[in-house]
Tab-separated table of C-alpha atoms in Angstrom:
chain	number	residue	atom	x	y	z
N	1	MET	CA	0.000	0.000	0.000
N	2	GLN	CA	2.904	2.413	0.711
N	3	TYR	CA	4.112	2.065	-2.911
N	4	LYS	CA	0.775	3.167	-4.226
N	5	ASP	CA	0.893	6.248	-1.961
N	6	ARG	CA	4.378	7.180	-3.241
N	7	LEU	CA	3.255	6.881	-6.842
N	8	LEU	CA	0.286	9.050	-6.044
N	9	ALA	CA	2.521	11.691	-4.498
N	10	ILE	CA	4.809	11.675	-7.582
N	11	ALA	CA	1.811	12.024	-9.853
N	12	ILE	CA	0.495	14.963	-7.859
N	13	PHE	CA	3.939	16.498	-7.921
N	14	SER	CA	4.190	16.057	-11.679
N	15	ILE	CA	0.832	17.709	-12.202
N	16	SER	CA	1.787	20.570	-9.944
N	17	LEU	CA	4.948	21.420	-11.961
N	18	PRO	CA	4.566	23.995	-14.756
N	19	ALA	CA	5.441	22.933	-18.239
N	20	PRO	CA	9.094	23.550	-19.299
N	21	GLY	CA	9.622	26.780	-20.914
N	22	HIS	CA	6.836	28.492	-18.955
N	23	ALA	CA	8.420	28.416	-15.411
N	24	LYS	CA	9.544	31.646	-13.860
N	25	PRO	CA	12.387	32.000	-11.361
N	26	ALA	CA	10.089	33.747	-8.856
N	27	ASP	CA	7.744	30.892	-8.778
N	28	ASP	CA	10.334	28.129	-8.280
N	29	GLU	CA	10.738	28.773	-4.595
N	30	HIS	CA	7.017	28.857	-4.092
N	31	ILE	CA	6.597	25.587	-5.947
N	32	ARG	CA	9.277	23.861	-3.916
N	33	GLN	CA	7.584	24.911	-0.678
N	34	ILE	CA	4.269	23.552	-1.849
N	35	VAL	CA	5.856	20.267	-2.928
N	36	GLN	CA	7.730	19.893	0.356
N	37	GLY	CA	4.519	20.481	2.297
N	38	VAL	CA	2.660	17.932	0.239
N	39	LEU	CA	5.453	15.361	0.618
N	40	LYS	CA	5.627	15.939	4.348
N	41	GLU	CA	1.897	15.445	4.663
N	42	LYS	CA	2.086	12.248	2.575
N	43	ASP	CA	4.930	10.900	4.716
N	44	GLN	CA	2.798	11.346	7.801
N	45	LYS	CA	-0.088	9.532	6.150
N	46	ILE	CA	2.233	6.734	5.027
N	47	GLU	CA	3.521	6.290	8.599
N	48	GLN	CA	-0.065	6.109	9.845
N	49	LEU	CA	-0.921	3.531	7.169
N	50	GLU	CA	2.129	1.403	8.058
N	51	ALA	CA	1.178	1.485	11.753
N	52	ARG	CA	-2.353	0.414	10.843
N	53	ILE	CA	-1.020	-2.455	8.692
N	54	LYS	CA	1.090	-3.764	11.581
N	55	GLN	CA	-1.970	-3.640	13.857
N	56	LEU	CA	-4.038	-5.618	11.338
N	57	GLU	CA	-1.279	-8.222	10.922
N	58	GLN	CA	-1.143	-8.758	14.715
N	59	GLU	CA	-4.891	-9.181	14.865
N	60	ARG	CA	-4.722	-11.737	12.012
N	61	VAL	CA	-2.089	-13.810	13.871
N	62	ALA	CA	-4.198	-13.747	17.031
N	63	THR	CA	-7.207	-14.958	15.065
N	64	VAL	CA	-5.301	-17.946	13.625
N	65	ALA	CA	-4.090	-19.065	17.134
N	66	PRO	CA	-6.325	-21.625	18.937
N	67	LEU	CA	-8.971	-19.986	21.069
N	68	PRO	CA	-9.922	-21.310	24.519
N	69	SER	CA	-12.897	-23.662	24.484
N	70	PRO	CA	-16.109	-21.831	25.250
N	71	ALA	CA	-18.041	-22.794	28.365
N	72	PRO	CA	-20.571	-25.498	27.632
N	73	VAL	CA	-24.051	-24.206	27.160
N	74	ALA	CA	-26.672	-26.129	29.092
N	75	GLU	CA	-29.199	-27.664	26.787
N	76	PRO	CA	-32.828	-27.071	27.642
N	77	ALA	CA	-34.538	-29.956	29.421
N	78	ALA	CA	-36.299	-32.289	27.072
N	79	ALA	CA	-40.015	-31.857	27.113
N	80	THR	CA	-42.122	-34.712	28.401
N	81	PRO	CA	-43.117	-36.749	25.369
N	82	VAL	CA	-46.738	-36.472	24.516
N	83	LYS	CA	-48.492	-39.793	24.399
N	84	THR	CA	-49.457	-39.536	20.776
N	85	ALA	CA	-48.170	-41.064	17.594
N	86	ALA	CA	-47.089	-37.586	16.366
N	87	ASN	CA	-43.697	-37.786	18.112
N	88	GLY	CA	-42.875	-40.986	16.275
N	89	LYS	CA	-42.333	-42.961	19.493
N	90	PRO	CA	-44.703	-45.720	20.638
N	91	GLU	CA	-46.425	-45.393	24.000
N	92	PRO	CA	-45.029	-47.622	26.799
N	93	SER	CA	-46.760	-50.993	26.760
N	94	VAL	CA	-48.513	-52.531	29.750
N	95	ASP	CA	-45.677	-55.069	30.054
N	96	THR	CA	-43.094	-52.256	30.178
N	97	LYS	CA	-44.974	-50.478	32.952
N	98	LEU	CA	-45.367	-53.711	34.932
N	99	GLN	CA	-41.664	-54.504	34.582
N	100	ALA	CA	-40.797	-51.053	35.927
N	101	LEU	CA	-43.160	-51.614	38.857
N	102	ASP	CA	-41.600	-55.032	39.531
N	103	LYS	CA	-38.144	-53.442	39.752
N	104	LYS	CA	-39.329	-50.852	42.283
N	105	ILE	CA	-41.009	-53.479	44.430
N	106	SER	CA	-37.938	-55.739	44.303
N	107	ALA	CA	-35.702	-52.866	45.391
N	108	LEU	CA	-37.893	-52.170	48.421
N	109	LYS	CA	-37.949	-55.848	49.386
N	110	GLU	CA	-34.170	-56.172	49.102
N	111	ALA	CA	-33.670	-53.184	51.400
N	112	ALA	CA	-35.962	-54.756	54.019
N	113	GLU	CA	-34.463	-58.253	53.706
N	114	ALA	CA	-31.023	-56.830	54.399
N	115	ASN	CA	-32.339	-56.183	57.933
N	116	GLY	CA	-34.003	-59.612	58.307
N	117	LEU	CA	-37.523	-58.542	57.302
N	118	GLN	CA	-39.518	-59.927	54.385
N	119	MET	CA	-42.578	-57.931	53.351
N	120	SER	CA	-45.365	-58.902	51.012
N	121	GLY	CA	-49.063	-58.355	50.632
N	122	PHE	CA	-51.926	-57.857	48.241
N	123	PHE	CA	-55.298	-56.255	47.637
N	124	ASP	CA	-58.143	-57.275	45.353
N	125	ILE	CA	-60.921	-55.501	43.473
N	126	ASN	CA	-64.074	-57.343	42.460
N	127	ALA	CA	-66.866	-56.859	39.942
N	128	LYS	CA	-70.044	-58.966	40.111
N	129	THR	CA	-73.159	-59.428	38.080
N	130	SER	CA	-76.548	-58.963	39.775
N	131	ASN	CA	-76.257	-60.270	43.336
N	132	SER	CA	-77.923	-60.120	46.739
N	133	THR	CA	-75.610	-57.357	48.030
N	134	ASP	CA	-76.720	-54.979	45.239
N	135	GLN	CA	-73.061	-54.093	44.702
N	136	THR	CA	-71.348	-54.307	41.333
N	137	PHE	CA	-67.847	-53.164	42.340
N	138	SER	CA	-66.153	-53.698	45.686
N	139	VAL	CA	-62.760	-53.964	47.352
N	140	GLY	CA	-62.373	-57.413	48.858
N	141	SER	CA	-59.411	-57.124	51.217
N	142	VAL	CA	-56.041	-55.513	51.750
N	143	GLU	CA	-53.383	-57.634	53.454
N	144	LEU	CA	-49.831	-56.907	54.586
N	145	ASP	CA	-47.616	-59.913	55.436
N	146	LEU	CA	-44.445	-59.576	57.518
N	147	ASP	CA	-41.809	-62.254	58.126
N	148	TYR	CA	-38.979	-61.309	60.485
N	149	VAL	CA	-35.940	-63.441	61.425
N	150	HIS	CA	-34.400	-62.423	64.746
N	151	ASP	CA	-31.600	-65.009	64.894
N	152	ASP	CA	-30.874	-68.637	63.997
N	153	HIS	CA	-33.831	-69.957	65.998
N	154	PHE	CA	-36.324	-67.169	66.689
N	155	GLY	CA	-38.507	-65.111	64.433
N	156	ALA	CA	-42.004	-63.715	63.986
N	157	SER	CA	-44.596	-63.235	61.262
N	158	SER	CA	-47.926	-61.495	60.899
N	159	ALA	CA	-50.711	-60.814	58.412
N	160	LEU	CA	-52.642	-57.572	58.866
N	161	VAL	CA	-55.974	-57.525	57.050
N	162	LEU	CA	-58.446	-54.793	56.148
N	163	CYS	CA	-61.705	-56.284	54.862
N	164	GLY	CA	-63.607	-54.328	52.260
N	165	ASN	CA	-67.344	-54.292	51.667
N	166	SER	CA	-67.404	-57.650	49.857
N	167	SER	CA	-66.090	-59.747	52.748
N	168	ASN	CA	-67.819	-62.512	54.637
N	169	ALA	CA	-66.257	-61.387	57.900
N	170	ASP	CA	-69.549	-61.795	59.783
N	171	TYR	CA	-69.445	-65.500	58.985
N	172	GLY	CA	-66.107	-66.300	60.591
N	173	ALA	CA	-64.644	-67.878	63.662
N	174	PRO	CA	-64.656	-65.844	66.883
N	175	GLY	CA	-61.836	-63.334	66.828
N	176	ALA	CA	-60.795	-64.181	63.264
N	177	VAL	CA	-60.780	-62.016	60.166
N	178	PHE	CA	-61.616	-63.468	56.767
N	179	CYS	CA	-61.976	-61.696	53.463
N	180	GLY	CA	-62.481	-62.666	49.861
N	181	ASN	CA	-64.368	-65.961	50.254
N	182	SER	CA	-67.747	-64.428	49.543
N	183	GLY	CA	-69.816	-65.607	46.624
N	184	PRO	CA	-72.628	-68.059	45.926
N	185	GLY	CA	-72.965	-70.386	48.874
N	186	ALA	CA	-71.094	-68.144	51.315
N	187	LEU	CA	-72.602	-65.588	53.635
N	188	SER	CA	-71.579	-61.989	53.099
N	189	GLY	CA	-72.640	-59.224	55.412
N	190	GLY	CA	-71.075	-56.509	53.275
N	191	SER	CA	-69.298	-54.953	56.255
N	192	THR	CA	-65.900	-53.297	56.472
N	193	MET	CA	-63.522	-54.266	59.263
N	194	ALA	CA	-59.848	-54.510	60.059
N	195	GLY	CA	-57.998	-57.058	62.107
N	196	ILE	CA	-55.068	-59.387	62.557
N	197	ALA	CA	-55.323	-62.656	60.660
N	198	VAL	CA	-51.868	-63.887	61.715
N	199	ALA	CA	-49.518	-62.733	64.464
N	200	LEU	CA	-47.119	-65.253	65.957
N	201	VAL	CA	-43.723	-65.837	67.534
N	202	ASP	CA	-41.758	-68.729	66.071
N	203	TYR	CA	-39.017	-71.056	67.282
N	204	HIS	CA	-37.504	-72.975	64.361
N	205	LEU	CA	-34.869	-75.506	63.402
N	206	PHE	CA	-33.273	-75.991	59.963
N	207	ASN	CA	-35.367	-73.323	58.212
N	208	ASP	CA	-35.580	-69.674	59.250
N	209	ARG	CA	-38.421	-68.550	56.972
N	210	ILE	CA	-41.823	-68.232	58.650
N	211	PRO	CA	-44.551	-67.739	56.024
N	212	PRO	CA	-47.592	-66.188	57.745
N	213	ARG	CA	-50.060	-68.039	55.502
N	214	GLY	CA	-50.212	-70.356	52.521
N	215	ARG	CA	-47.948	-73.326	51.752
N	216	ILE	CA	-46.145	-73.626	55.067
N	217	PHE	CA	-44.777	-77.104	54.202
N	218	ASN	CA	-42.843	-75.994	51.111
N	219	ASN	CA	-39.616	-75.682	53.113
N	220	LYS	CA	-38.167	-78.437	55.290
N	221	GLY	CA	-37.899	-77.743	58.992
N	222	LEU	CA	-39.512	-77.745	62.423
N	223	HIS	CA	-41.511	-74.850	63.895
N	224	ILE	CA	-43.116	-74.186	67.287
N	225	GLN	CA	-45.357	-71.124	67.310
N	226	ALA	CA	-47.609	-69.128	69.630
N	227	GLY	CA	-50.108	-66.479	68.625
N	228	ARG	CA	-52.862	-66.296	65.983
N	229	PHE	CA	-52.647	-68.444	62.854
N	230	ASP	CA	-54.551	-70.415	60.203
N	231	LEU	CA	-55.141	-74.060	61.123
N	232	PRO	CA	-53.711	-76.576	58.594
N	233	PHE	CA	-56.835	-78.682	58.195
N	234	GLY	CA	-57.554	-80.390	54.853
N	235	ASN	CA	-55.759	-78.742	51.943
N	236	ASP	CA	-57.613	-75.470	51.272
N	237	TYR	CA	-55.804	-73.750	54.178
N	238	GLN	CA	-53.091	-72.993	51.608
N	239	ASN	CA	-55.495	-70.676	49.774
N	240	PHE	CA	-57.100	-68.527	52.483
N	241	ALA	CA	-55.336	-65.463	51.044
N	242	ASN	CA	-56.715	-64.403	47.654
N	243	LYS	CA	-53.253	-64.083	46.144
N	244	ASP	CA	-52.726	-67.830	46.744
N	245	ARG	CA	-56.107	-68.974	45.404
N	246	ILE	CA	-56.455	-69.815	41.700
N	247	SER	CA	-60.222	-69.336	41.835
N	248	ILE	CA	-62.056	-66.350	43.314
N	249	THR	CA	-64.428	-68.082	45.737
N	250	ALA	CA	-63.638	-70.837	48.224
N	251	PRO	CA	-65.182	-74.325	48.131
N	252	LEU	CA	-68.204	-74.973	50.343
N	253	THR	CA	-66.076	-77.001	52.757
N	254	THR	CA	-64.221	-73.765	53.577
N	255	SER	CA	-66.968	-71.159	53.284
N	256	ARG	CA	-69.588	-73.254	55.151
N	257	MET	CA	-67.985	-75.865	57.396
N	258	GLN	CA	-64.874	-73.842	58.284
N	259	MET	CA	-66.823	-70.552	58.407
N	260	GLY	CA	-64.475	-68.980	55.888
N	261	GLY	CA	-61.329	-70.787	57.062
N	262	TYR	CA	-60.189	-72.109	60.452
N	263	ASN	CA	-58.202	-69.436	62.308
N	264	ALA	CA	-57.678	-69.067	66.067
N	265	ASP	CA	-55.366	-68.019	68.903
N	266	GLY	CA	-53.201	-70.650	70.527
N	267	VAL	CA	-50.043	-72.688	70.020
N	268	ARG	CA	-49.060	-75.026	67.223
N	269	SER	CA	-46.148	-76.991	65.836
N	270	TYR	CA	-45.531	-78.109	62.291
N	271	GLY	CA	-42.705	-79.561	60.281
N	272	SER	CA	-41.704	-81.301	57.075
N	273	TRP	CA	-39.045	-83.941	56.332
N	274	ASP	CA	-38.616	-85.733	53.028
N	275	MET	CA	-42.107	-86.990	52.125
N	276	PHE	CA	-43.717	-86.476	55.558
N	277	ASN	CA	-45.287	-83.386	57.107
N	278	TYR	CA	-47.355	-82.777	60.212
N	279	SER	CA	-49.112	-80.088	62.213
N	280	VAL	CA	-50.642	-80.120	65.711
N	281	PHE	CA	-52.469	-77.252	67.438
N	282	TRP	CA	-54.222	-76.230	70.642
N	283	THR	CA	-56.385	-73.150	70.285
N	284	ASP	CA	-59.470	-71.360	71.526
N	285	ALA	CA	-62.853	-72.767	70.503
N	286	LEU	CA	-63.764	-72.488	66.801
N	287	TYR	CA	-67.569	-72.726	66.853
N	288	ALA	CA	-68.309	-70.925	70.123
N	289	ASN	CA	-66.897	-68.280	72.434
N	290	ASP	CA	-66.051	-70.624	75.290
N	291	GLY	CA	-63.831	-73.680	75.406
N	292	HIS	CA	-60.845	-74.802	73.375
N	293	THR	CA	-59.829	-76.959	70.396
N	294	ILE	CA	-57.124	-79.563	69.899
N	295	GLY	CA	-56.220	-81.273	66.647
N	296	GLY	CA	-53.796	-81.646	63.776
N	297	ARG	CA	-53.012	-82.991	60.343
N	298	ALA	CA	-50.602	-85.648	59.040
N	299	GLY	CA	-49.536	-85.531	55.393
N	300	LEU	CA	-47.640	-87.667	52.902
N	301	ALA	CA	-46.201	-86.125	49.715
N	302	LEU	CA	-44.797	-88.295	46.912
N	303	GLY	CA	-42.860	-87.116	43.865
N	304	GLN	CA	-43.670	-83.451	44.314
N	305	ASN	CA	-41.856	-80.603	42.616
N	306	THR	CA	-43.152	-77.625	44.543
N	307	TYR	CA	-41.540	-75.181	42.118
N	308	LYS	CA	-43.258	-76.658	39.068
N	309	ILE	CA	-45.902	-74.605	37.270
N	310	HIS	CA	-45.541	-71.328	39.161
N	311	ASN	CA	-45.681	-73.008	42.550
N	312	ALA	CA	-49.453	-73.371	42.117
N	313	ASN	CA	-49.867	-76.739	40.352
N	314	PRO	CA	-47.090	-78.928	41.774
N	315	GLU	CA	-46.672	-82.377	40.304
N	316	GLY	CA	-46.887	-85.450	42.461
N	317	ILE	CA	-49.323	-86.915	44.961
N	318	GLU	CA	-50.273	-85.633	48.402
N	319	LEU	CA	-52.510	-87.303	50.959
N	320	GLY	CA	-53.582	-85.766	54.268
N	321	ILE	CA	-55.686	-86.814	57.262
N	322	SER	CA	-57.018	-84.134	59.630
N	323	HIS	CA	-58.887	-84.175	62.931
N	324	LEU	CA	-59.958	-81.701	65.600
N	325	SER	CA	-62.061	-81.847	68.737
N	326	GLU	CA	-63.747	-78.794	70.217
N	327	LEU	CA	-64.501	-78.820	73.944
N	328	ASP	CA	-66.769	-76.476	75.873
N	329	GLY	CA	-65.871	-74.600	79.061
N	330	SER	CA	-66.502	-77.735	81.121
N	331	ASN	CA	-64.197	-79.829	78.896
N	332	ASN	CA	-67.101	-81.715	77.362
N	333	ILE	CA	-66.757	-82.438	73.654
N	334	ARG	CA	-68.936	-80.088	71.632
N	335	ASN	CA	-67.851	-80.972	68.073
N	336	THR	CA	-65.434	-83.288	66.319
N	337	VAL	CA	-64.379	-82.704	62.727
N	338	TYR	CA	-62.681	-85.225	60.437
N	339	GLY	CA	-60.995	-84.431	57.157
N	340	VAL	CA	-59.333	-86.300	54.326
N	341	ASP	CA	-57.648	-84.549	51.429
N	342	PHE	CA	-56.083	-86.000	48.303
N	343	SER	CA	-54.429	-84.260	45.372
N	344	ILE	CA	-52.548	-85.465	42.334
N	345	GLY	CA	-50.768	-83.546	39.607
N	346	TYR	CA	-49.166	-84.528	36.343
N	347	ASP	CA	-47.894	-82.283	33.562
N	348	MET	CA	-50.438	-79.455	33.102
N	349	TRP	CA	-53.201	-81.081	35.220
N	350	ARG	CA	-53.918	-80.936	38.933
N	351	LEU	CA	-56.845	-82.604	40.735
N	352	GLN	CA	-57.523	-81.548	44.334
N	353	ASN	CA	-60.124	-83.249	46.555
N	354	GLU	CA	-61.257	-82.630	50.106
N	355	PHE	CA	-63.805	-84.371	52.350
N	356	MET	CA	-65.030	-83.085	55.742
N	357	LEU	CA	-67.414	-84.498	58.348
N	358	LEU	CA	-68.558	-82.564	61.419
N	359	ASN	CA	-70.210	-84.460	64.269
N	360	ALA	CA	-72.013	-82.364	66.875
N	361	HIS	CA	-72.095	-83.988	70.332
N	362	GLN	CA	-74.453	-81.563	72.055
N	363	GLN	CA	-78.112	-80.838	71.427
N	364	VAL	CA	-79.045	-77.397	70.145
N	365	PHE	CA	-82.390	-75.792	71.054
N	366	LEU	CA	-84.557	-72.849	70.028
N	367	ASP	CA	-85.354	-70.230	72.668
N	368	ALA	CA	-88.609	-68.293	72.995
N	369	ASP	CA	-87.498	-65.841	70.281
N	370	ASN	CA	-86.829	-68.720	67.869
N	371	ASN	CA	-83.049	-68.239	68.127
N	372	ILE	CA	-80.626	-71.185	68.225
N	373	VAL	CA	-78.914	-71.640	71.588
N	374	PRO	CA	-77.038	-74.648	73.053
N	375	ASN	CA	-78.246	-76.642	76.068
N	376	VAL	CA	-81.375	-74.636	76.820
N	377	ASP	CA	-84.454	-76.712	77.687
N	378	GLN	CA	-86.812	-75.317	75.088
N	379	SER	CA	-87.997	-76.665	71.738
N	380	PRO	CA	-85.508	-79.311	70.549
N	381	PHE	CA	-83.562	-78.366	67.437
N	382	GLY	CA	-81.199	-81.281	67.068
N	383	LYS	CA	-77.495	-81.760	66.572
N	384	GLY	CA	-75.721	-79.787	63.884
N	385	HIS	CA	-74.033	-82.550	61.888
N	386	GLN	CA	-72.525	-81.465	58.567
N	387	LEU	CA	-70.971	-83.220	55.593
N	388	GLY	CA	-69.038	-81.492	52.818
N	389	TYR	CA	-66.658	-82.196	49.975
N	390	HIS	CA	-65.231	-80.638	46.843
N	391	SER	CA	-63.250	-81.692	43.794
N	392	THR	CA	-61.247	-79.082	41.872
N	393	LEU	CA	-59.493	-79.605	38.532
N	394	THR	CA	-56.957	-77.052	37.280
N	395	ALA	CA	-55.113	-76.944	33.962
N	396	ASP	CA	-52.043	-74.807	33.304
N	397	LEU	CA	-52.462	-73.839	29.654
N	398	GLU	CA	-49.240	-71.872	29.232
N	399	SER	CA	-47.585	-74.585	27.153
N	400	LEU	CA	-50.532	-74.490	24.717
N	401	THR	CA	-51.443	-70.790	24.622
N	402	LYS	CA	-47.924	-69.387	25.203
N	403	HIS	CA	-49.519	-67.195	27.857
N	404	PRO	CA	-49.647	-67.715	31.670
N	405	LEU	CA	-53.257	-68.912	31.724
N	406	ILE	CA	-54.790	-71.389	34.195
N	407	ALA	CA	-58.319	-72.748	33.807
N	408	PHE	CA	-60.259	-74.395	36.632
N	409	ALA	CA	-63.483	-76.278	37.322
N	410	ARG	CA	-64.809	-77.154	40.777
N	411	TYR	CA	-67.790	-79.035	42.161
N	412	SER	CA	-68.518	-78.728	45.876
N	413	ARG	CA	-71.384	-79.794	48.108
N	414	TRP	CA	-72.566	-79.081	51.657
N	415	GLN	CA	-75.118	-81.262	53.486
N	416	PRO	CA	-76.347	-80.101	56.919
N	417	SER	CA	-78.481	-82.384	59.053
N	418	GLN	CA	-80.665	-79.508	60.225
N	419	ASP	CA	-83.431	-77.669	58.391
N	420	LEU	CA	-82.758	-74.387	60.222
N	421	GLY	CA	-79.615	-72.340	60.578
N	422	LEU	CA	-78.339	-68.914	61.536
N	423	ASP	CA	-78.170	-66.071	59.041
N	424	PHE	CA	-75.405	-63.447	59.053
N	425	ASP	CA	-77.332	-61.290	61.567
N	426	GLY	CA	-78.081	-64.166	63.964
N	427	SER	CA	-81.665	-64.723	62.852
N	428	THR	CA	-83.011	-68.208	62.157
N	429	VAL	CA	-83.563	-69.153	58.498
N	430	ALA	CA	-84.338	-72.290	56.524
N	431	ILE	CA	-81.316	-74.109	55.124
N	432	ALA	CA	-80.899	-77.128	52.854
N	433	ASP	CA	-78.267	-79.100	50.979
N	434	ILE	CA	-76.247	-76.940	48.586
N	435	SER	CA	-74.315	-77.850	45.453
N	436	MET	CA	-72.056	-75.411	43.637
N	437	LEU	CA	-70.388	-75.605	40.220
N	438	SER	CA	-67.590	-73.083	39.621
N	439	LEU	CA	-65.848	-72.495	36.281
N	440	GLY	CA	-63.240	-69.913	35.375
N	441	PHE	CA	-59.690	-68.974	34.530
N	442	ASN	CA	-56.771	-67.073	36.010
N	443	TYR	CA	-54.379	-64.927	33.924
N	444	LYS	CA	-51.007	-63.828	35.249
N	445	PHE	CA	-49.822	-60.495	33.846
N	446	SER	CA	-46.754	-60.436	36.096
N	447	ASP	CA	-45.549	-61.670	39.479
N	448	HIS	CA	-47.602	-58.868	41.005
N	449	LEU	CA	-50.771	-58.722	38.910
N	450	ARG	CA	-53.391	-61.397	38.243
N	451	VAL	CA	-56.865	-61.250	36.750
N	452	LYS	CA	-59.490	-63.914	37.496
N	453	PHE	CA	-62.908	-64.687	36.019
N	454	GLU	CA	-65.387	-67.118	37.545
N	455	TYR	CA	-68.976	-68.273	37.032
N	456	ASN	CA	-70.904	-70.005	39.829
N	457	ASP	CA	-74.143	-71.983	39.633
N	458	SER	CA	-75.892	-73.658	42.594
N	459	LEU	CA	-77.537	-76.135	40.191
N	460	GLY	CA	-81.040	-75.441	41.496
N	461	THR	CA	-80.206	-75.726	45.205
N	462	MET	CA	-80.720	-72.784	47.559
N	463	THR	CA	-81.287	-71.572	51.120
N	464	ALA	CA	-83.323	-68.715	52.593
N	465	GLU	CA	-80.241	-66.789	53.739
N	466	ARG	CA	-80.131	-63.103	52.905
N	467	TYR	CA	-76.816	-63.175	51.045
N	468	PHE	CA	-77.175	-66.410	49.150
N	469	ASP	CA	-76.885	-66.199	45.333
N	470	LYS	CA	-77.919	-69.079	43.109
N	471	LYS	CA	-75.972	-67.813	40.100
N	472	MET	CA	-73.305	-65.176	39.730
N	473	ALA	CA	-70.325	-64.208	37.585
N	474	ILE	CA	-67.329	-62.507	39.207
N	475	ALA	CA	-64.191	-60.786	37.914
N	476	GLN	CA	-61.290	-60.048	40.232
N	477	ILE	CA	-57.996	-58.172	40.020
N	478	VAL	CA	-55.365	-59.177	42.581
N	479	MET	CA	-52.380	-56.852	43.003
N	480	SER	CA	-49.508	-58.339	45.028
N	481	PHE	CA	-46.496	-56.468	46.383
């Protein structure tokens, strides 16, 4: 650029000079002064231009040098995806949501087990067709099970139950809480109550797990317990909790003869070795408020695989013999109950049978208000003998349908010797022999969610009880945790 400025100055100088032959001596000095002034001014401008060029060259070098990395700019939080197909992403499936729930539940259980405590539980929601309670939807029960190991030999377990408005709690043993066995053939007062189904202290050998309810003989060992517990009588005691039952309703042997399921306060011992298992118990009275009960069950299991078919349809054969005697406050025998149970499973099939006979040893009478009372010298009513049995066939269809589906069919019957009985409110009503056919299926969505459907038909038999239904269809959702 400085060369161009010099050429410009020379050109200006050339233009400023007068043509040869026309210059005058007087003007020469004046011309030289003008030219010197112009050249001086141009030199100053050239120096300024050179200084500016150096400045620009320094800036160019600085621009080429690597610059420090800029601070990272935080990206805005991603917006919650809208559950529509517009974002191009499919909505989470039911299986995905259930798997996420399973992980959360497992994490909570692991944290508790690290301190010796196992927690589990369930609740169920029911929907029924037209029925005597005039309720379509109802919550059956909410149960929380706790199993705590204190050391190598001592532990405790409990089952806390809140019965919803579909329970048959009014038709239970004194002091016991039963939920979820309502349905055709079972009494249901429609009440809501809370209570303790199981609460016991346990001394054990060989096995430190103390399941509050269900299949207590799955693990080998010896247990001595005190508190409140279910009585292992027959084989349906394994299914008193809805999460353990394949069907929705209980057989008539449980809902009628066991008043929803034997449960009482007392002491018991049970154990299992190889193919043998046993239980003995001494509890408060089962059928009255005074007295006590003694009894037990002896079982023989052959070729069982208790972990086969989701721990619900084990293969093999099991035979059990049960007995109990109930004594009044004067130690006179009030009732004796005998039971025989037999079950056999092979491949996808399982057949479960149970037979019960109750012999009443004391006369029952009607008082002046036509209410049933024992040992009162009024109108004779007779002894309350009862006979009951059921046969249940289940089929695990997962190998055929490729889905965790179990179908079931059950026939049960109850035969009382009396023509009168007590309704849920204590009033006297006419009763008769009852038959019940139950058909349905059970679908397992995950380890924590099951859906059941069941249809019940009394096959023309009936009683005059307020909450007896001859026919009814039921759907149930059981959520375990």
